[in-house]
Short mmCIF file of C-alpha atoms and ligand atoms in Angstrom, two decimals:
data_model
loop_
_atom_site.label_atom_id
_atom_site.label_comp_id
_atom_site.label_asym_id
_atom_site.label_seq_id
_atom_site.Cartn_x
_atom_site.Cartn_y
_atom_site.Cartn_z
CA MET A 1 63.68 105.58 80.71
CA THR A 2 67.04 106.59 79.07
CA ALA A 3 69.88 107.29 81.47
CA ARG A 4 71.30 110.45 82.39
CA ILE A 5 74.88 110.38 80.53
CA LEU A 6 78.07 111.15 82.76
CA ASP A 7 80.14 113.43 80.78
CA GLY A 8 83.93 112.25 82.16
CA LYS A 9 85.52 114.30 79.63
CA ALA A 10 83.74 117.68 80.63
CA ILE A 11 84.10 116.84 84.15
CA ALA A 12 87.90 116.48 83.70
CA ALA A 13 88.13 119.58 81.59
CA GLU A 14 86.71 121.48 84.63
CA ILE A 15 89.17 119.66 86.96
CA ARG A 16 92.30 120.71 84.88
CA ALA A 17 90.90 124.25 84.61
CA GLU A 18 90.72 124.42 88.15
CA LEU A 19 93.95 122.85 88.85
CA GLY A 20 95.63 125.40 86.13
CA GLU A 21 94.59 128.37 88.19
CA GLN A 22 95.88 126.92 91.55
CA ILE A 23 99.18 125.72 89.83
CA GLU A 24 99.73 129.40 88.41
CA VAL A 25 98.95 131.16 91.86
CA PHE A 26 101.27 128.30 93.50
CA SER A 27 104.11 128.82 91.02
CA GLN A 28 104.06 132.75 91.05
CA GLN A 29 103.86 132.36 95.00
CA THR A 30 106.81 129.87 95.46
CA GLU A 31 108.81 130.05 92.55
CA VAL A 32 108.27 126.10 92.32
CA THR A 33 107.11 124.32 88.87
CA PRO A 34 105.06 121.32 89.92
CA CYS A 35 106.88 118.31 88.19
CA LEU A 36 105.75 114.59 87.14
CA ALA A 37 108.40 112.14 86.26
CA ALA A 38 106.79 109.18 84.50
CA VAL A 39 108.92 106.12 83.81
CA LEU A 40 108.38 103.82 81.02
CA VAL A 41 110.19 100.47 80.90
CA GLY A 42 109.96 98.71 77.15
CA ASP A 43 108.04 99.85 74.23
CA ASP A 44 104.31 99.31 74.61
CA PRO A 45 102.56 101.55 72.06
CA ALA A 46 99.59 101.68 74.41
CA SER A 47 101.66 102.79 77.50
CA GLU A 48 103.67 105.00 75.33
CA VAL A 49 100.49 106.64 74.17
CA TYR A 50 99.24 107.12 77.98
CA VAL A 51 102.52 108.64 78.98
CA ARG A 52 102.91 111.26 76.28
CA SER A 53 99.46 112.24 76.63
CA LYS A 54 100.09 113.10 80.40
CA ARG A 55 103.23 115.17 79.46
CA ARG A 56 101.19 117.22 77.46
CA THR A 57 98.64 118.13 79.78
CA CYS A 58 101.23 118.69 82.39
CA GLU A 59 102.44 121.43 80.11
CA LYS A 60 99.46 123.14 79.28
CA LEU A 61 98.47 123.20 83.13
CA GLY A 62 102.21 124.91 83.64
CA MET A 63 103.72 121.59 85.47
CA GLY A 64 107.14 120.14 84.35
CA SER A 65 107.15 116.63 83.07
CA GLN A 66 110.02 114.14 82.57
CA LEU A 67 109.95 110.89 80.72
CA HIS A 68 112.73 108.30 81.81
CA GLN A 69 112.78 105.18 79.56
CA LEU A 70 114.48 102.16 80.15
CA PRO A 71 114.67 98.98 77.54
CA ALA A 72 112.31 96.07 77.85
CA ASP A 73 115.26 93.53 79.18
CA ALA A 74 115.91 96.10 81.88
CA THR A 75 116.58 94.53 85.21
CA ASP A 76 114.91 95.81 88.79
CA ASP A 77 118.34 97.29 89.73
CA GLN A 78 118.57 99.37 86.89
CA LEU A 79 114.68 100.59 87.52
CA LEU A 80 115.48 100.98 91.58
CA ALA A 81 118.54 103.08 90.56
CA LEU A 82 116.68 105.21 88.56
CA ILE A 83 114.00 105.36 91.12
CA ALA A 84 116.39 106.37 93.70
CA GLN A 85 117.54 109.14 91.55
CA LEU A 86 114.16 110.77 91.28
CA ASN A 87 113.73 110.39 94.68
CA ALA A 88 116.31 112.63 95.65
CA ASP A 89 115.80 114.95 92.90
CA ARG A 90 114.07 118.09 94.68
CA ALA A 91 112.88 119.14 91.21
CA VAL A 92 110.98 116.20 90.88
CA HIS A 93 107.53 115.88 93.32
CA GLY A 94 105.61 113.21 91.62
CA ILE A 95 106.89 109.89 90.42
CA LEU A 96 104.48 107.54 88.07
CA VAL A 97 105.87 104.24 87.23
CA GLN A 98 103.65 102.95 83.91
CA LEU A 99 102.18 99.88 84.39
CA PRO A 100 102.30 96.69 83.70
CA LEU A 101 106.08 96.48 84.04
CA PRO A 102 107.82 93.29 81.70
CA PRO A 103 107.54 89.97 83.57
CA GLN A 104 111.43 89.99 84.71
CA MET A 105 110.52 92.93 87.14
CA ASN A 106 109.31 92.72 90.64
CA THR A 107 106.40 95.07 90.55
CA GLN A 108 105.69 95.21 94.37
CA VAL A 109 109.31 95.92 95.13
CA VAL A 110 109.45 98.92 92.24
CA LEU A 111 106.43 100.42 93.30
CA ASP A 112 107.38 100.10 97.27
CA ALA A 113 110.65 101.94 96.31
CA VAL A 114 109.11 105.09 95.33
CA ASP A 115 109.25 107.92 97.84
CA ALA A 116 105.86 107.70 99.65
CA ALA A 117 106.02 111.57 99.52
CA LYS A 118 106.03 111.23 95.28
CA ASP A 119 103.74 108.20 95.18
CA VAL A 120 101.17 110.08 92.94
CA ASP A 121 99.53 106.66 92.12
CA ALA A 122 99.05 106.15 95.75
CA PHE A 123 100.32 102.45 95.30
CA HIS A 124 102.98 102.72 98.36
CA PRO A 125 101.63 100.66 101.22
CA HIS A 126 102.04 103.98 103.47
CA ASN A 127 99.70 105.73 101.18
CA VAL A 128 97.44 102.70 100.99
CA GLY A 129 97.19 102.61 104.92
CA LEU A 130 96.77 106.14 105.24
CA ILE A 131 93.49 106.24 102.85
CA SER A 132 92.26 102.97 104.77
CA GLN A 133 92.65 105.23 108.02
CA GLY A 134 90.46 107.87 106.56
CA ARG A 135 93.25 110.36 106.18
CA PRO A 136 94.64 110.35 102.80
CA ARG A 137 98.25 112.06 101.47
CA PHE A 138 97.10 111.22 97.89
CA LEU A 139 93.98 109.74 96.70
CA PRO A 140 94.05 106.59 94.17
CA CYS A 141 93.77 108.16 90.86
CA THR A 142 90.84 106.03 89.29
CA PRO A 143 88.79 105.99 92.15
CA HIS A 144 89.11 109.02 92.95
CA GLY A 145 88.03 110.12 89.40
CA VAL A 146 84.86 107.92 90.07
CA CYS A 147 84.44 109.75 93.31
CA GLN A 148 84.69 112.98 91.07
CA ILE A 149 81.98 111.91 88.68
CA LEU A 150 79.59 111.26 91.38
CA ALA A 151 80.26 114.48 93.69
CA ARG A 152 80.23 116.88 90.19
CA SER A 153 77.15 115.19 89.23
CA GLU A 154 75.21 115.61 92.53
CA LEU A 155 74.94 112.01 92.79
CA PRO A 156 75.30 111.30 96.67
CA VAL A 157 76.36 108.01 97.72
CA SER A 158 75.96 108.40 101.94
CA GLY A 159 73.64 105.69 103.20
CA ARG A 160 73.04 104.05 99.50
CA ARG A 161 74.18 100.79 98.77
CA VAL A 162 77.21 100.72 96.09
CA VAL A 163 78.21 97.31 94.62
CA ILE A 164 81.67 97.45 93.17
CA LEU A 165 82.76 94.59 90.66
CA GLY A 166 86.19 93.79 90.75
CA ARG A 167 88.81 93.93 93.78
CA SER A 168 92.03 95.12 92.45
CA GLU A 169 94.42 97.28 94.18
CA ILE A 170 94.31 99.90 91.76
CA VAL A 171 90.31 100.06 91.53
CA GLY A 172 87.77 97.83 93.38
CA LYS A 173 89.67 98.06 97.08
CA PRO A 174 90.79 101.40 97.26
CA LEU A 175 87.49 102.59 95.98
CA ALA A 176 85.67 100.70 98.55
CA SER A 177 88.05 101.69 101.38
CA MET A 178 87.12 105.21 100.54
CA LEU A 179 83.36 105.14 99.63
CA VAL A 180 83.14 103.46 103.67
CA GLN A 181 84.55 106.30 105.03
CA LYS A 182 82.72 108.81 107.49
CA THR A 183 83.90 111.61 105.51
CA SER A 184 85.90 112.52 102.30
CA HIS A 185 87.28 116.02 100.83
CA LEU A 186 84.02 115.85 98.62
CA GLY A 187 82.29 116.01 102.07
CA SER A 188 80.12 113.33 103.95
CA GLU A 189 77.75 112.88 101.07
CA TYR A 190 80.22 111.62 98.82
CA ALA A 191 81.34 108.69 101.66
CA ASN A 192 79.26 106.69 104.23
CA ALA A 193 78.29 103.99 101.62
CA THR A 194 77.34 100.38 102.18
CA VAL A 195 80.11 98.84 99.94
CA THR A 196 79.55 95.26 98.88
CA VAL A 197 82.54 94.36 96.63
CA CYS A 198 82.20 91.43 94.19
CA HIS A 199 85.11 89.42 92.14
CA SER A 200 85.61 86.23 90.57
CA ARG A 201 84.32 84.23 93.46
CA THR A 202 81.13 85.70 93.98
CA GLU A 203 78.07 83.53 93.70
CA ASP A 204 74.77 85.06 92.13
CA LEU A 205 76.44 88.13 91.21
CA ALA A 206 73.35 89.52 89.57
CA ALA A 207 71.43 89.15 92.42
CA ILE A 208 73.88 91.51 94.33
CA SER A 209 74.36 94.05 91.34
CA ARG A 210 70.64 94.20 90.97
CA GLN A 211 70.58 95.79 95.00
CA ALA A 212 73.20 98.64 93.92
CA ASP A 213 71.86 102.29 94.02
CA VAL A 214 75.69 103.01 92.84
CA LEU A 215 77.14 100.07 90.31
CA VAL A 216 81.00 100.46 89.55
CA ALA A 217 82.23 97.88 86.95
CA ALA A 218 86.14 97.32 87.43
CA ILE A 219 86.52 94.00 85.65
CA GLY A 220 87.85 94.12 82.63
CA LYS A 221 85.54 91.99 80.70
CA ALA A 222 83.96 93.52 77.87
CA SER A 223 79.92 94.08 78.10
CA PHE A 224 79.87 91.89 80.92
CA VAL A 225 77.26 93.99 82.96
CA THR A 226 73.83 93.69 81.13
CA ALA A 227 70.45 95.44 81.61
CA GLU A 228 69.23 92.47 83.92
CA MET A 229 72.09 93.00 86.33
CA VAL A 230 70.94 96.79 87.08
CA GLN A 231 68.34 98.13 89.40
CA PRO A 232 65.80 100.13 87.44
CA GLY A 233 67.41 104.01 88.04
CA ALA A 234 70.56 102.92 89.56
CA THR A 235 73.86 104.81 88.71
CA VAL A 236 76.42 102.91 86.73
CA ILE A 237 80.15 103.77 86.75
CA ASP A 238 81.77 101.71 84.04
CA VAL A 239 85.50 102.14 84.56
CA GLY A 240 86.50 98.94 82.01
CA ILE A 241 88.52 99.71 79.16
CA ASN A 242 88.35 96.46 76.77
CA ARG A 243 89.96 96.77 73.22
CA THR A 244 87.67 94.56 70.78
CA GLU A 245 87.05 94.50 67.05
CA ASN A 246 84.34 97.06 67.57
CA GLY A 247 87.03 99.08 69.33
CA LEU A 248 87.20 100.58 72.94
CA VAL A 249 84.27 99.14 75.31
CA GLY A 250 83.64 98.87 78.42
CA ASP A 251 82.61 96.52 81.17
CA VAL A 252 78.70 97.39 81.11
CA ASP A 253 76.75 96.79 77.77
CA PHE A 254 76.49 100.49 77.37
CA GLU A 255 73.21 100.17 74.89
CA GLY A 256 71.15 97.93 76.83
CA VAL A 257 72.03 99.05 80.31
CA LYS A 258 71.36 102.89 79.42
CA GLU A 259 67.79 102.53 79.04
CA VAL A 260 67.39 100.86 82.72
CA ALA A 261 69.73 103.21 84.33
CA GLY A 262 69.29 106.63 86.15
CA ALA A 263 72.77 107.76 85.20
CA ILE A 264 75.63 105.96 83.51
CA THR A 265 79.18 106.82 82.29
CA PRO A 266 80.18 106.00 78.30
CA VAL A 267 83.64 104.64 77.31
CA PRO A 268 85.44 106.20 76.27
CA GLY A 269 85.06 109.47 77.55
CA GLY A 270 83.87 108.27 81.18
CA VAL A 271 86.49 107.39 83.95
CA GLY A 272 89.30 107.48 81.94
CA PRO A 273 89.95 111.13 81.39
CA LEU A 274 89.25 111.66 84.97
CA THR A 275 92.32 109.24 85.94
CA ILE A 276 94.88 111.70 84.19
CA ALA A 277 93.37 114.69 85.69
CA MET A 278 94.07 113.04 89.42
CA VAL A 279 97.42 111.76 88.57
CA LEU A 280 98.14 116.04 88.13
CA THR A 281 96.17 116.58 91.15
CA ASN A 282 98.22 114.51 93.16
CA THR A 283 101.46 115.74 91.74
CA PHE A 284 100.14 119.55 92.83
CA THR A 285 99.59 118.05 95.98
CA ALA A 286 103.04 116.55 96.18
CA ALA A 287 104.55 119.62 95.77
CA ARG A 288 102.52 121.55 97.82
CA LEU A 289 103.59 119.43 100.75
CA ALA A 290 107.26 119.48 99.97
CA VAL A 291 107.14 123.36 99.67
CA GLN A 292 105.73 123.17 103.76
CA GLN A 293 107.81 120.34 104.61
CA SER A 294 110.77 122.27 103.38
CA ALA A 295 109.22 125.71 104.98
CA SER A 296 108.89 123.86 108.34
CA ALA A 297 112.14 122.17 108.31
P1 NDP B 301 92.43 93.51 87.23
O1 NDP B 301 92.51 92.50 86.32
O2 NDP B 301 93.37 93.87 88.32
O3 NDP B 301 91.09 92.98 88.14
C1 NDP B 301 89.91 92.78 88.13
C2 NDP B 301 88.83 92.29 88.94
O4 NDP B 301 88.14 91.91 88.31
C3 NDP B 301 89.37 91.11 89.71
O5 NDP B 301 89.31 91.22 91.23
C4 NDP B 301 88.59 89.91 89.14
O6 NDP B 301 88.57 89.05 90.35
C5 NDP B 301 87.59 90.48 88.94
N1 NDP B 301 86.75 89.85 88.11
C6 NDP B 301 87.31 89.00 86.61
N2 NDP B 301 86.09 88.68 86.20
C7 NDP B 301 85.41 88.72 86.67
C8 NDP B 301 83.72 88.28 86.96
N3 NDP B 301 83.69 87.24 85.43
N4 NDP B 301 82.92 88.21 88.08
C9 NDP B 301 83.32 89.05 88.93
N5 NDP B 301 84.51 89.66 88.98
C10 NDP B 301 85.62 89.48 87.81
O7 NDP B 301 91.30 94.83 86.85
P2 NDP B 301 91.78 96.40 87.08
O8 NDP B 301 91.23 97.03 88.01
O9 NDP B 301 93.25 96.89 87.02
O10 NDP B 301 91.24 96.73 86.05
C11 NDP B 301 89.81 96.46 85.47
C12 NDP B 301 89.33 97.38 84.33
O11 NDP B 301 89.28 98.56 84.52
C13 NDP B 301 90.09 96.81 82.95
O12 NDP B 301 89.30 96.75 81.71
C14 NDP B 301 91.08 98.08 83.13
O13 NDP B 301 91.41 98.32 81.65
C15 NDP B 301 90.10 98.83 83.55
N6 NDP B 301 90.93 100.16 84.03
C16 NDP B 301 90.37 101.29 83.50
C17 NDP B 301 91.25 102.55 84.16
C18 NDP B 301 90.53 104.02 84.02
O14 NDP B 301 91.45 104.73 84.06
N7 NDP B 301 89.30 104.03 83.08
C19 NDP B 301 92.41 102.40 85.26
C20 NDP B 301 92.45 101.29 85.65
C21 NDP B 301 92.05 100.20 85.07
P3 NDP B 301 89.31 88.00 91.24
O15 NDP B 301 89.98 89.08 92.37
O16 NDP B 301 89.08 87.15 91.99
O17 NDP B 301 90.28 87.68 89.96
#
C-alpha cells in the first residue's frame, strides 16, 4: 500500500484564500486593518527568513505587519519595554516573539508579558488555560495546523487512538489538550480522541506507536519513526523539521513509512505551511475581538 500524501501547502493556500476574503469584508466594515507585530532578537538567519515570510504573507492578505528587531545582546528589560509598547498600541492586534530568544533572556517572563488578547502564539498561561478548559480564544498554531490537515483531509479522530510523540509546550501538550476535548471549532469529529503522549522516558515506544490510528511525530529527531513503528493504514502527521546533510527532513522516515501508512504528511510541505497560516488566523481573531470589545466598552 502506498499512503495518500496530505498536501499541507495546498491546505494552507486554501486557508489563506478564505482568510483574505474574510479580512477584506472585515476591513471594509470596520476600517480596521488587522496587524501583526513580529519581534526578532538577534540575527539568526532561519528566524529572519521565517519572520520575513510571515510579513510577506500578511501583506498579500491585506493585513498590516511590523518588524521590531533588537540586537543579540539585548536585555530582558529592553525586550519587556518593547512588548509593553506593543501591548499599549491599539493599531497592533497580534504580537509574535520569535523563538528561540538568546540565552541571557528569560523566555517565560517575556512570553508572559505579552497581552493575552494579543498572544497569537497562544503561549500565555491565560490562553493555555482556556484551551485546556475547551473554550479557546486562540488556538496554538502548529497543533491547530495539525487539526486543520486532519479535518480538511476528512480524517476524523473521534473515538480513535491518537499517539503524540513529544510533550513540548508548543506542540505535543497543547495538541493533546485540544484532541481530548468533547468538541472543537472543526466539529466533534475532530475532538474526542483517545490520546497517548510519549516522551524521552516512555518505555517501549514502538509498541505504543503501533497502536495509533493517528500518529503525530514532534520530537526533533530526523527519520526517527520507521515503518515497523506504524500500524498499517494509520495516518501519520510529521511535525518535525530537521536540517541534515540531505536537506530538511521530518521525524518520520517518509520513504519507508509511506509504504505502510494510509495517509502521511511530507516534510517540507506538510505541517510547516499551516503554522504560518494559523498565526495569521489568530491575528485576524485578535482584531475581531478588539473591535467587539471597543464596541461594547
Ligand atoms: P522540543 O525539543 O521542545 O520537544 C521535543 C519532545 O520530544 C520532548 O517532549 C522530548 O521528550 C521528546 N523526545 C525527544 N527525543 C525523544 C525520543 N528519542 N523518544 C521519545 N520522545 C523524545 O521540540 P518541539 O516540540 O519544539 O519541536 C519538535 C519538532 O517539531 C522539531 O523538529 C521542531 O523543529 C519541529 N517543529 C515544527 C513546527 C512546524 O511548524 N512544522 C513548529 C514547531 C516545531 P522530553 O520531554 O522527555 O525531553
